[in-house]
Amino acid sequence: MPQILLKLLELCQADGAGMAEMAKLIANDPGMTIKILNVANSAAYQRGGQKTGLMQALSAMGSDMIKTLVINESVLQAFNGFSGSASNDLRRFWKHALSTAVMAREIARAMDYAQPEEAYLAGLLHDVGRLALLAAAPAEYAVNFQADDSDGLCAIEMRTLQISHVEAGAWVVERWNLDSFMADAILYHHELALRVEGAHPLIRMVNLAHQLANHDPALPIAAEAGALCKLSGDNLLAISQGAAAQVLKAAGFLGIDLAGVDDFVAPTAVAPPAPKVDPAQQRLGDEIRNMTLLSELGQAFARQKDEVQLLKVVRQNAQLLFGLTDPTVFLMDSNGPALRGASVSEQHQRLAGFAIPLAVGGVIAEAAIQQRVDFLGRQAGLQSLADEQLLRIFNADFVLCVPMVVGSQCVGVLVGGVAAWQVADLQGRQKFLQSFAAQAATAWQALTRDRGDMDPRLDAVRQEHRESSRRVVHEVNNPLAIIKNYLEVLDDKLTRQEPVGGEISVLHEEIDRIGNIMGEFVGVAPKAQRGTTDINEAVNKLVQLFRDSKFLPPSVEIAVRLPPQACEIEGSADTLKQILVNLVKNSVEVLPKGGRIDIVNNGQVQRNGRFYYALCVSDNGPGIPSEHRSKLFTPVQSSKAGPNRGIGLSIVQGLVKKLGGTIACVSTSTKGTMFEICLPLPAAQAQAAIAPSVQDFV
């Protein structure tokens, strides 16, 4: 796709795009710039003297005309080379394309479609497959290129070239990887109104525009298509009549002379006589082609990263290679011997989950069981209700059934509608059909096997992520609760016009603490906090914080007993604060009717040959139930309200270990609960504590 056209479409969809952005875009293409200047200085826009600058020219023309001209010129630049020979007259082709484009845009505006330029481009390109076929087979297609665009032409194209112009056009546009239904609009522009009833608006608009360009708007075929777009006969007549002048104007600006085009009598589409070919040579050529295609297909299928994308690629290639209508994959159901619909087109959403029990029989079921290619026809003596339903859904003469087999295992069946005249050709290509389905089955089996290997690992990662998320939410709620309470204190003080410097400082600290918690969750290391922390100072600050913020209910008393000398540990004050907040909050929650919480620093103690500061947090509540004591520091589903309850003590244990300490708990129903946290002395103090102990021993 020409890059300027791709960028123009993006620009047309941007809300704030202006003339300056368009000028900058167009200036990148000298040919396009010259075209704009020529049109702006033509008789149609000759007002106020000669326009010598691009911005002047653009301002004179207006944004709608600019978009139309740039789209037209880009398409002509890209596709005029498809003609294959200078002797081919493309004027009639471009008149029909411009007519469809203009009417598609007017239909889009009448329907309040958000992107009328997209509809215009889709209409302009709807027959580009005819140019592609002319380039690919100029001798065979030259006569039919001048024929009217009709369903009969598509049938002849399929018989002579094994591909219709709608498929070729969709294939070309698919390669642009647009986030659009443009390729589908091209593929289905010949479909009957009933077939596109539930389709995307772009598909219906181009279908209607094509019908209007080929038929009188009063004819039933145009009226039926108009009904799909909710447009009346008067609307269609106005759109059709208004298009003629716009087409002549656009053609004039593009340098396309339409004089005499309407006098041309289009030839009837004919199938040229097949050249005489040695049957053995023909079979050899077919085999080589099929082997090459299968190699390419195998690689294409293997590149798909998920099942949905694989099914989409299988469906697209089945359409292009075999001319199947709406190919669908029915996969073996893991819950029982049945086939279930998996790959569904826009028109056949009801096939999603459509089940065909193998035990009931029928052509499709037998194709899977017998692992053979078969055709489901209206006169075939149907054996199952599912077969009858599928014939009605596909609305085709026959439904082709191709088993997808790996080794001796059938993983599904590829089905699609086919016309009666296609059956003989497809019967002669059964080997290729089976190989195609086998490639798809192999890719499907590899994907599902990889997914089976991956699922346990993904489950473990998901569980770990859930646990991490619970921990983060739990810990963030603590500073948020403090912030909420302090905001109330702040409000009271501001009302009384008292100083609030201390409260603001606390709020900053708690917000920073939230930032550190979130940073650890996403893998960002918190700012290093080196040095030591005084346990006594941290306890006093925390208790003061709880009291000032009204975090403690009036019925709960908190008492602190600390030694007079400083008790320093190595580590972050935030970590110690986080430990104490969790423990005090737990104690408050078990004292709904009031009680007492004690925080006691017992000073230096010796445990297993090491020296610690022993910090105790206790309450006189009902104690921890005996069934919970054995797994006290393991995350559990708590009976307390909230999705992240039951993990606070496991977090506390992790934080204590982070400081190099230990934690223990004693709890009874009569004396309440006490947690003893032992935090190691700094290395220098530990050495000093060891010396007197050795002297006493001596």
XYZ file of C-alpha atoms in Angstrom:
698
model
C 0.000 0.000 0.000
C 1.385 3.455 -0.830
C 2.662 4.903 2.442
C 1.134 8.309 1.819
C -2.298 6.689 1.482
C -1.866 4.697 4.689
C -0.876 7.853 6.593
C -3.712 9.821 5.011
C -6.274 7.309 6.282
C -4.784 7.597 9.771
C -4.919 11.390 9.475
C -8.541 11.323 8.325
C -9.463 9.365 11.453
C -7.652 11.754 13.826
C -10.011 14.233 15.481
C -7.583 17.134 15.608
C -5.969 16.777 12.166
C -5.760 20.060 10.256
C -4.569 21.489 6.967
C -0.981 21.858 8.181
C -0.678 18.126 8.872
C -2.099 17.297 5.426
C 0.305 19.718 3.740
C 3.264 18.165 5.539
C 2.124 14.688 4.448
C 1.495 15.576 0.800
C 4.794 17.476 0.504
C 6.623 14.151 0.905
C 5.380 13.078 -2.544
C 6.492 15.433 -5.385
C 4.070 13.866 -7.858
C 1.177 14.308 -5.447
C 2.202 17.932 -4.765
C 2.211 18.746 -8.487
C -1.220 17.128 -8.879
C -2.650 19.231 -6.025
C -1.209 22.463 -7.447
C -2.546 21.684 -10.944
C -6.045 21.019 -9.621
C -6.024 24.091 -7.360
C -5.051 26.279 -10.330
C -7.635 24.717 -12.651
C -10.786 26.543 -13.737
C -12.803 24.873 -10.988
C -10.802 26.599 -8.232
C -9.424 29.665 -10.038
C -10.283 32.337 -7.487
C -7.965 35.056 -6.234
C -5.097 34.543 -8.661
C -2.452 31.869 -9.115
C -1.739 29.584 -6.113
C 1.977 29.003 -5.866
C 2.189 27.435 -2.409
C 0.888 24.082 -1.214
C -0.955 25.576 1.777
C -2.688 28.077 -0.555
C -3.720 25.271 -2.855
C -5.032 23.119 -0.034
C -6.991 25.976 1.502
C -8.655 26.697 -1.861
C -9.679 23.070 -2.364
C -10.974 22.153 1.091
C -10.313 19.024 3.130
C -12.981 16.787 1.499
C -11.619 17.386 -2.015
C -8.028 16.930 -0.811
C -8.815 13.551 0.747
C -10.632 12.408 -2.394
C -7.880 13.535 -4.727
C -5.039 12.041 -2.658
C -6.843 8.700 -2.293
C -7.586 8.570 -6.039
C -4.076 9.551 -7.096
C -2.455 7.072 -4.668
C -4.590 4.209 -5.956
C -3.932 5.099 -9.577
C -0.183 5.276 -8.943
C -0.242 1.894 -7.207
C -2.454 -0.041 -9.628
C -2.177 1.455 -13.101
C 0.896 -0.738 -13.580
C -1.332 -3.812 -13.199
C -2.723 -3.348 -16.711
C -0.033 -5.605 -18.164
C -0.126 -3.782 -21.505
C -0.466 -0.190 -22.653
C -3.090 -1.403 -25.157
C -5.617 -2.165 -22.401
C -8.218 0.567 -22.005
C -8.734 1.154 -18.269
C -11.126 4.098 -18.576
C -14.275 2.006 -18.180
C -12.738 0.184 -15.235
C -11.871 3.429 -13.420
C -15.281 4.966 -14.137
C -16.999 2.012 -12.475
C -14.500 2.149 -9.561
C -15.010 5.910 -9.075
C -18.801 5.526 -9.249
C -18.763 2.815 -6.579
C -16.366 4.861 -4.425
C -18.461 8.050 -4.579
C -21.675 6.190 -3.763
C -20.021 4.179 -0.954
C -18.945 7.454 0.664
C -22.417 8.997 0.323
C -23.988 5.834 1.774
C -21.509 6.007 4.671
C -22.495 9.613 5.364
C -26.195 8.738 5.201
C -25.561 5.942 7.737
C -23.433 8.229 9.972
C -20.479 5.888 9.490
C -17.452 7.300 11.336
C -14.943 6.849 8.491
C -16.443 7.811 5.101
C -12.957 7.937 3.511
C -12.508 4.255 4.377
C -15.775 3.508 2.542
C -14.595 5.589 -0.440
C -11.284 3.698 -0.636
C -13.021 0.317 -0.300
C -15.367 1.261 -3.153
C -12.472 2.466 -5.289
C -10.630 -0.837 -4.747
C -13.596 -3.227 -4.861
C -12.653 -4.475 -8.360
C -8.867 -4.240 -8.027
C -8.770 -8.042 -8.301
C -9.643 -7.631 -11.981
C -6.431 -5.638 -12.480
C -4.505 -8.325 -10.621
C -5.912 -11.082 -12.852
C -5.150 -9.015 -15.954
C -1.547 -8.631 -14.793
C -1.240 -12.331 -13.951
C -2.878 -13.720 -17.092
C -3.128 -10.971 -19.752
C -3.777 -13.321 -22.674
C -6.453 -15.412 -20.927
C -8.199 -12.504 -19.190
C -8.037 -9.635 -21.701
C -11.548 -10.233 -23.123
C -13.174 -10.862 -19.747
C -11.545 -7.749 -18.284
C -13.829 -5.662 -20.487
C -16.942 -7.718 -19.554
C -19.500 -6.496 -17.034
C -18.718 -7.198 -13.392
C -21.250 -9.915 -12.495
C -21.709 -13.240 -10.738
C -21.361 -14.973 -14.111
C -17.927 -13.401 -14.543
C -16.826 -14.810 -11.156
C -17.915 -18.318 -12.184
C -15.965 -18.107 -15.445
C -12.892 -16.778 -13.616
C -13.012 -19.748 -11.260
C -13.242 -22.229 -14.143
C -10.442 -20.676 -16.167
C -8.067 -19.240 -13.563
C -9.101 -21.099 -10.372
C -9.561 -17.762 -8.621
C -12.195 -15.038 -8.935
C -11.474 -11.327 -9.022
C -13.171 -10.829 -5.631
C -10.763 -13.340 -4.047
C -7.772 -11.838 -5.838
C -8.712 -8.319 -4.716
C -9.235 -9.421 -1.115
C -5.880 -11.237 -1.210
C -4.080 -8.076 -2.400
C -5.663 -5.859 0.275
C -5.196 -8.471 3.041
C -1.416 -8.082 2.566
C -1.614 -4.460 3.737
C -2.523 -5.678 7.260
C -5.049 -2.891 7.769
C -7.166 -2.864 10.908
C -10.254 -2.771 8.698
C -12.918 -4.934 7.054
C -11.873 -3.550 3.652
C -10.673 -6.935 2.324
C -13.962 -8.542 3.381
C -15.919 -5.719 1.710
C -14.094 -6.535 -1.547
C -14.570 -10.295 -1.114
C -18.338 -10.074 -0.548
C -19.374 -7.258 -2.894
C -21.195 -9.743 -5.181
C -23.081 -11.511 -2.380
C -26.882 -11.415 -2.232
C -28.378 -8.982 0.274
C -29.572 -11.830 2.495
C -26.015 -13.181 2.799
C -24.550 -9.924 4.150
C -27.475 -9.006 6.377
C -25.516 -9.341 9.618
C -22.166 -8.194 8.225
C -20.033 -5.215 9.231
C -21.411 -1.881 7.879
C -18.437 -1.459 5.507
C -19.306 -4.771 3.787
C -22.953 -3.762 3.374
C -22.091 -0.256 2.121
C -19.710 -1.467 -0.602
C -22.164 -4.200 -1.607
C -24.931 -1.595 -2.009
C -22.645 0.870 -3.844
C -21.661 -1.877 -6.310
C -25.335 -2.710 -6.930
C -26.159 0.970 -7.530
C -23.224 1.359 -9.920
C -24.447 -1.664 -11.938
C -28.237 -1.333 -11.690
C -31.055 1.178 -11.643
C -31.773 2.100 -7.996
C -35.462 1.285 -8.574
C -34.718 -2.364 -9.364
C -35.462 -4.958 -6.635
C -31.812 -6.035 -6.313
C -30.781 -2.451 -5.432
C -33.774 -1.964 -3.140
C -32.919 -5.145 -1.199
C -29.341 -3.984 -0.682
C -30.609 -0.515 0.301
C -32.817 -2.043 2.988
C -29.722 -3.558 4.615
C -28.315 -0.035 5.031
C -31.741 1.322 6.090
C -31.935 3.617 3.042
C -35.184 4.267 1.181
C -35.703 4.275 -2.576
C -35.588 8.089 -2.581
C -32.252 7.998 -0.747
C -30.838 5.553 -3.302
C -32.076 7.629 -6.235
C -30.531 10.812 -4.830
C -27.184 9.075 -4.179
C -27.159 7.530 -7.666
C -28.045 10.769 -9.459
C -25.603 12.867 -7.459
C -22.700 10.523 -8.166
C -22.439 11.197 -11.901
C -21.210 14.793 -11.561
C -18.732 13.867 -8.821
C -17.302 11.029 -10.937
C -16.778 13.296 -13.965
C -15.124 15.925 -11.786
C -12.773 13.418 -10.110
C -11.907 11.794 -13.450
C -11.109 15.181 -14.942
C -8.728 16.047 -12.122
C -7.039 12.651 -12.498
C -6.609 13.050 -16.232
C -8.984 10.211 -17.127
C -11.001 11.000 -20.260
C -14.392 9.339 -19.948
C -15.656 10.522 -23.342
C -17.244 7.663 -25.232
C -16.998 5.211 -22.342
C -20.777 4.901 -22.069
C -21.038 4.064 -25.792
C -18.843 1.017 -25.355
C -20.707 -2.282 -25.538
C -19.196 -4.699 -23.038
C -18.553 -8.184 -24.383
C -20.146 -11.162 -22.711
C -17.780 -12.988 -20.415
C -16.556 -16.157 -22.046
C -14.360 -19.020 -21.032
C -11.508 -19.232 -23.556
C -10.858 -22.696 -24.997
C -8.475 -24.650 -22.870
C -5.117 -25.221 -24.563
C -4.192 -28.803 -25.317
C -1.952 -30.115 -22.565
C -0.315 -33.507 -22.191
C -2.202 -35.149 -19.259
C 1.022 -36.573 -17.796
C 2.688 -33.169 -17.997
C -0.392 -31.580 -16.416
C -0.340 -34.051 -13.496
C 3.383 -33.476 -12.975
C 2.874 -29.717 -12.949
C -0.009 -30.039 -10.462
C 2.045 -32.253 -8.158
C 4.995 -29.843 -8.155
C 2.682 -26.894 -7.495
C 0.899 -28.719 -4.692
C 4.163 -29.770 -3.041
C 5.406 -26.182 -3.140
C 2.123 -24.859 -1.725
C 2.058 -27.462 1.035
C 5.590 -26.552 2.090
C 4.612 -22.875 2.262
C 1.371 -23.699 4.098
C 3.125 -25.877 6.661
C 5.464 -23.029 7.517
C 2.611 -20.491 7.605
C 0.540 -22.693 9.924
C 3.517 -23.398 12.197
C 4.189 -19.651 12.621
C 0.828 -19.026 14.302
C 1.118 -18.421 18.040
C -2.411 -19.299 19.167
C -5.343 -21.454 18.114
C -7.613 -18.588 17.042
C -5.010 -17.161 14.677
C -4.257 -20.617 13.246
C -7.922 -21.271 12.513
C -8.193 -17.875 10.835
C -5.209 -18.607 8.565
C -6.568 -22.078 7.716
C -9.914 -20.516 6.787
C -8.340 -17.825 4.595
C -6.187 -20.309 2.692
C -9.086 -22.732 2.230
C -11.044 -19.892 0.618
C -8.215 -18.943 -1.715
C -6.999 -22.408 -2.692
C -10.289 -24.288 -3.015
C -12.939 -21.592 -3.431
C -14.836 -22.735 -0.317
C -17.649 -20.531 0.934
C -17.229 -19.630 4.622
C -14.925 -22.546 5.514
C -15.363 -23.642 9.110
C -13.387 -26.035 11.295
C -15.228 -28.567 13.467
C -12.907 -29.931 16.162
C -13.157 -33.139 18.139
C -14.791 -32.395 21.488
C -12.606 -33.389 24.438
C -15.742 -34.109 26.498
C -17.116 -36.822 24.244
C -17.260 -38.340 20.735
C -18.583 -35.287 18.875
C -17.466 -32.515 16.521
C -17.913 -28.923 17.660
C -17.709 -25.719 15.567
C -14.625 -23.610 16.245
C -13.797 -21.243 13.345
C -16.776 -19.063 12.488
C -17.238 -16.285 9.919
C -19.190 -13.110 10.586
C -22.285 -14.491 8.860
C -22.429 -17.804 10.758
C -21.977 -17.026 14.433
C -24.451 -19.801 15.268
C -21.851 -22.378 14.237
C -19.759 -21.506 17.306
C -20.272 -24.517 19.540
C -22.546 -26.284 17.000
C -22.244 -29.974 17.954
C -22.355 -33.008 15.658
C -22.424 -36.264 17.700
C -20.454 -38.990 15.897
C -22.863 -41.686 17.084
C -25.786 -40.077 15.217
C -24.081 -40.558 11.856
C -24.374 -38.367 8.784
C -21.911 -37.357 6.082
C -19.771 -35.044 8.248
C -19.573 -37.529 11.121
C -18.665 -40.339 8.705
C -15.969 -38.172 7.100
C -14.329 -37.939 10.535
C -14.787 -41.605 11.414
C -13.731 -43.004 8.026
C -11.093 -40.260 7.544
C -12.138 -39.607 3.947
C -13.050 -36.559 1.873
C -16.786 -36.400 1.208
C -19.482 -34.097 -0.185
C -22.750 -33.382 1.579
C -25.424 -32.695 -1.060
C -29.116 -31.951 -1.080
C -29.882 -35.195 -2.939
C -27.464 -37.359 -0.975
C -30.036 -39.074 1.251
C -29.273 -37.152 4.434
C -28.766 -39.250 7.530
C -28.762 -36.632 10.273
C -30.489 -33.445 11.311
C -27.064 -31.758 11.685
C -26.338 -32.374 7.980
C -29.642 -30.759 6.988
C -28.972 -27.771 9.231
C -25.502 -27.203 7.773
C -26.776 -27.285 4.195
C -29.283 -24.566 5.077
C -26.671 -22.522 6.952
C -24.128 -22.630 4.127
C -26.867 -22.139 1.495
C -24.707 -23.968 -1.052
C -25.254 -26.813 -3.528
C -22.808 -28.984 -1.584
C -20.795 -28.878 1.636
C -17.252 -30.237 1.346
C -16.000 -32.277 4.344
C -12.236 -32.794 4.701
C -10.973 -34.722 7.781
C -7.981 -33.192 9.595
C -5.807 -36.210 10.374
C -2.449 -36.579 12.155
C -1.090 -40.124 11.988
C -4.177 -42.190 12.675
C -5.954 -39.556 14.792
C -8.658 -37.251 13.415
C -8.578 -33.919 15.260
C -11.425 -32.314 13.313
C -13.129 -31.713 9.977
C -12.779 -28.727 7.629
C -16.129 -27.932 5.986
C -17.205 -25.274 3.502
C -19.877 -24.576 0.928
C -19.162 -25.283 -2.764
C -21.130 -24.785 -5.989
C -22.146 -27.791 -8.082
C -19.677 -26.922 -10.855
C -16.787 -27.001 -8.331
C -17.372 -30.602 -7.211
C -15.672 -32.329 -10.134
C -12.564 -30.157 -9.803
C -12.345 -30.720 -6.034
C -12.831 -34.474 -6.438
C -9.758 -34.463 -8.659
C -7.824 -32.593 -5.942
C -8.664 -34.896 -3.029
C -5.028 -35.753 -2.363
C -4.170 -32.059 -2.114
C -7.206 -31.431 0.111
C -6.125 -34.203 2.484
C -2.547 -32.907 2.599
C -3.794 -29.372 3.292
C -5.978 -30.613 6.167
C -3.105 -32.742 7.517
C -0.822 -29.676 7.647
C -3.519 -27.787 9.563
C -4.056 -30.745 11.917
C -0.319 -31.065 12.616
C -0.064 -27.358 13.482
C -3.181 -27.603 15.676
C -1.835 -30.629 17.557
C 1.530 -28.891 18.116
C -0.197 -25.786 19.475
C -2.477 -27.709 21.835
C 0.417 -29.905 23.010
C 2.536 -26.836 23.742
C -0.403 -25.298 25.553
C -0.794 -28.461 27.653
C 2.876 -28.278 28.631
C 2.556 -24.603 29.359
C -0.676 -24.637 31.389
C 0.814 -25.891 34.699
C 3.573 -23.299 34.484
C 1.086 -20.574 33.620
C -1.119 -21.628 36.536
C 1.870 -21.384 38.884
C 2.747 -17.925 37.556
C -0.879 -16.799 37.835
C -1.086 -18.093 41.415
C 2.140 -16.347 42.322
C 0.851 -13.136 40.763
C -2.430 -13.413 42.682
C -0.567 -13.905 45.960
C 1.721 -10.956 45.218
C -1.287 -8.809 44.370
C -3.025 -9.772 47.617
C 0.085 -8.857 49.582
C 0.410 -5.491 47.867
C -3.247 -4.596 48.380
C -3.004 -5.668 52.024
C 0.098 -3.574 52.691
C -1.064 -0.527 50.729
C -4.295 -0.465 52.724
C -2.321 0.239 55.924
C -0.800 3.585 54.881
C -4.030 4.461 53.071
C -5.972 4.011 56.311
C -3.466 6.244 58.122
C -3.679 8.860 55.349
C -7.483 8.803 55.504
C -7.502 9.328 59.256
C -4.858 12.045 59.082
C -6.877 13.907 56.457
C -9.691 14.141 59.016
C -7.208 15.466 61.600
C -5.891 17.890 59.001
C -9.415 19.094 58.255
C -10.095 19.729 61.957
C -6.824 21.645 62.414
C -7.356 23.762 59.295
C -10.848 24.658 60.536
C -9.299 25.802 63.843
C -6.410 27.489 61.917
C -3.813 25.455 63.797
C -0.353 24.571 62.351
C -0.408 21.414 60.206
C 3.281 20.973 59.353
C 3.569 17.708 61.291
C 0.496 16.200 59.666
C 1.697 17.153 56.168
C 5.031 15.484 56.924
C 3.279 12.271 57.987
C 1.170 12.268 54.829
C 4.310 12.606 52.703
C 5.928 9.678 54.541
C 2.909 7.429 54.056
C 2.611 8.318 50.356
C 6.321 7.504 49.916
C 5.711 4.216 51.702
C 2.950 3.349 49.202
C 5.350 4.173 46.383
C 7.986 1.818 47.828
C 5.454 -1.006 48.220
C 4.246 -0.612 44.635
C 7.828 -0.347 43.372
C 8.746 -3.660 44.973
C 5.668 -5.249 43.384
C 6.682 -4.249 39.847
C 10.305 -5.194 40.415
C 11.695 -1.706 41.034
C 14.111 -1.757 43.940
C 13.172 0.803 46.630
C 15.597 3.522 47.546
C 18.337 2.072 49.709
C 17.981 3.121 53.349
C 21.316 2.428 54.941
C 22.321 2.852 58.568
C 20.534 1.903 61.733
C 17.060 2.274 63.179
C 16.304 2.938 66.842
C 13.554 0.527 67.914
C 12.375 2.823 70.717
C 12.085 5.828 68.427
C 10.190 3.797 65.813
C 7.739 2.489 68.467
C 7.117 5.960 69.919
C 6.496 7.447 66.460
C 4.101 4.679 65.548
C 2.072 4.961 68.762
C 1.931 8.726 68.388
C 0.801 8.247 64.768
C -1.995 5.910 65.840
C -3.146 8.255 68.588
C -3.005 11.436 66.509
C -4.769 9.876 63.541
C -7.592 8.475 65.716
C -6.717 5.053 64.350
C -7.192 3.549 67.817
C -10.795 3.433 69.005
C -11.394 5.118 72.413
C -12.135 1.735 73.997
C -8.649 0.365 73.196
C -5.741 1.412 75.420
C -2.161 1.133 74.165
C 0.755 1.057 76.616
C 4.473 1.227 75.845
C 7.399 0.141 78.007
C 10.863 0.870 76.630
C 14.361 0.872 78.136
C 15.992 4.284 78.615
C 18.939 3.579 76.308
C 18.709 3.520 72.514
C 18.259 0.079 70.921
C 19.561 0.272 67.370
C 19.253 -2.370 64.666
C 20.514 -2.465 61.104
C 17.726 -1.936 58.616
C 14.958 0.338 57.388
C 12.645 2.150 59.812
C 9.869 1.649 57.201
C 10.235 -2.125 57.443
C 9.964 -2.071 61.242
C 7.005 0.299 60.987
C 5.293 -2.073 58.536
C 5.738 -4.979 60.997
C 4.311 -3.038 63.935
C 1.366 -1.599 61.958
C 0.257 -5.114 60.944
C 0.511 -6.480 64.479
C -1.222 -3.524 66.129
C -4.000 -3.548 63.513
C -4.581 -7.263 64.183
C -4.813 -6.581 67.912
C -7.308 -3.744 67.386
C -9.492 -6.019 65.246
C -9.750 -8.695 67.980
C -10.797 -6.086 70.574
C -14.140 -4.827 69.207
C -15.437 -4.231 72.742
C -12.233 -2.659 73.963
C -9.105 -3.894 75.673
C -5.386 -3.295 76.067
C -2.384 -3.520 73.747
C 1.158 -3.566 75.144
C 4.362 -2.877 73.230
C 7.390 -3.803 75.322
C 11.089 -3.672 74.453
C 12.762 -6.236 76.760
C 16.222 -5.112 75.659
C 19.055 -7.516 74.852
C 18.436 -11.258 74.983
C 20.484 -14.243 73.879
C 18.988 -16.896 71.613
C 21.037 -19.810 70.279
C 24.322 -18.041 70.870
C 23.277 -14.755 69.226
C 22.244 -11.447 70.749
C 18.941 -9.776 69.871
C 16.612 -7.033 71.002
C 13.346 -8.645 72.062
C 10.293 -6.573 71.094
C 6.902 -7.858 72.257
C 3.437 -6.851 71.002
C 0.578 -8.328 73.036
C -3.161 -7.894 73.602
C -5.682 -9.247 76.096
C -8.105 -10.442 73.441
C -9.683 -13.896 73.031
C -6.518 -15.486 71.606
C -5.943 -17.288 68.321
C -8.033 -20.444 67.775
C -5.970 -23.607 68.265
C -6.668 -24.856 64.721
C -4.941 -21.752 63.304
C -1.827 -21.736 65.495
C 0.002 -24.479 63.571
C -0.164 -22.493 60.316
C -0.035 -19.038 61.807
C 2.437 -17.557 59.320
C 0.969 -19.281 56.228
C -1.416 -17.325 53.942
C -4.987 -18.546 54.542
C -8.521 -17.586 53.648
C -9.501 -15.679 56.762
C -13.010 -15.464 58.159
C -12.473 -11.712 58.547
C -14.080 -9.438 55.962
C -12.139 -8.457 52.845
C -10.482 -10.358 49.964
C -6.938 -9.856 51.242
C -7.395 -10.977 54.853
C -5.423 -13.883 56.252
C -2.047 -12.867 54.821
C -0.898 -10.171 57.270
C 1.129 -12.489 59.531
C 2.846 -14.160 56.579
C 3.892 -10.677 55.438
C 5.122 -9.852 58.942
C 7.236 -13.007 59.055
C 8.797 -12.104 55.696
C 9.623 -8.590 56.893
C 11.164 -9.885 60.132
C 13.377 -12.259 58.134
C 14.333 -9.327 55.917
C 15.741 -7.661 59.062
C 17.547 -10.894 59.981
C 15.289 -11.631 62.940
C 12.834 -14.243 64.181
C 9.221 -14.120 65.309
C 7.308 -16.361 67.717
C 3.797 -16.357 69.111
C 2.167 -17.446 72.370
C -1.637 -17.330 72.493
C -4.283 -18.583 74.946
C -7.976 -17.942 75.359
C -7.447 -16.545 78.885
C -4.337 -14.354 78.526
C -4.621 -13.220 74.908
C -1.872 -13.180 72.309
C 1.785 -12.111 72.415
C 4.219 -11.878 69.513
C 7.931 -11.760 70.339
C 10.105 -10.274 67.610
C 13.850 -10.790 68.007
C 15.915 -8.372 65.938
C 19.724 -8.833 65.778
C 22.097 -6.266 67.220
C 24.453 -4.513 64.781
C 27.778 -6.342 64.403
C 29.761 -3.906 66.569
C 27.257 -4.040 69.454
C 27.030 -7.830 69.194
C 30.835 -8.098 69.625
C 30.681 -5.808 72.641
C 27.901 -7.914 74.154
C 29.867 -11.149 73.640
C 32.978 -9.901 75.536
C 31.336 -9.567 79.018
C 29.668 -12.949 78.554
C 33.038 -14.636 77.922
C 34.595 -12.832 80.931
C 31.739 -14.023 83.182
C 32.293 -17.579 81.954
C 36.019 -17.398 82.717
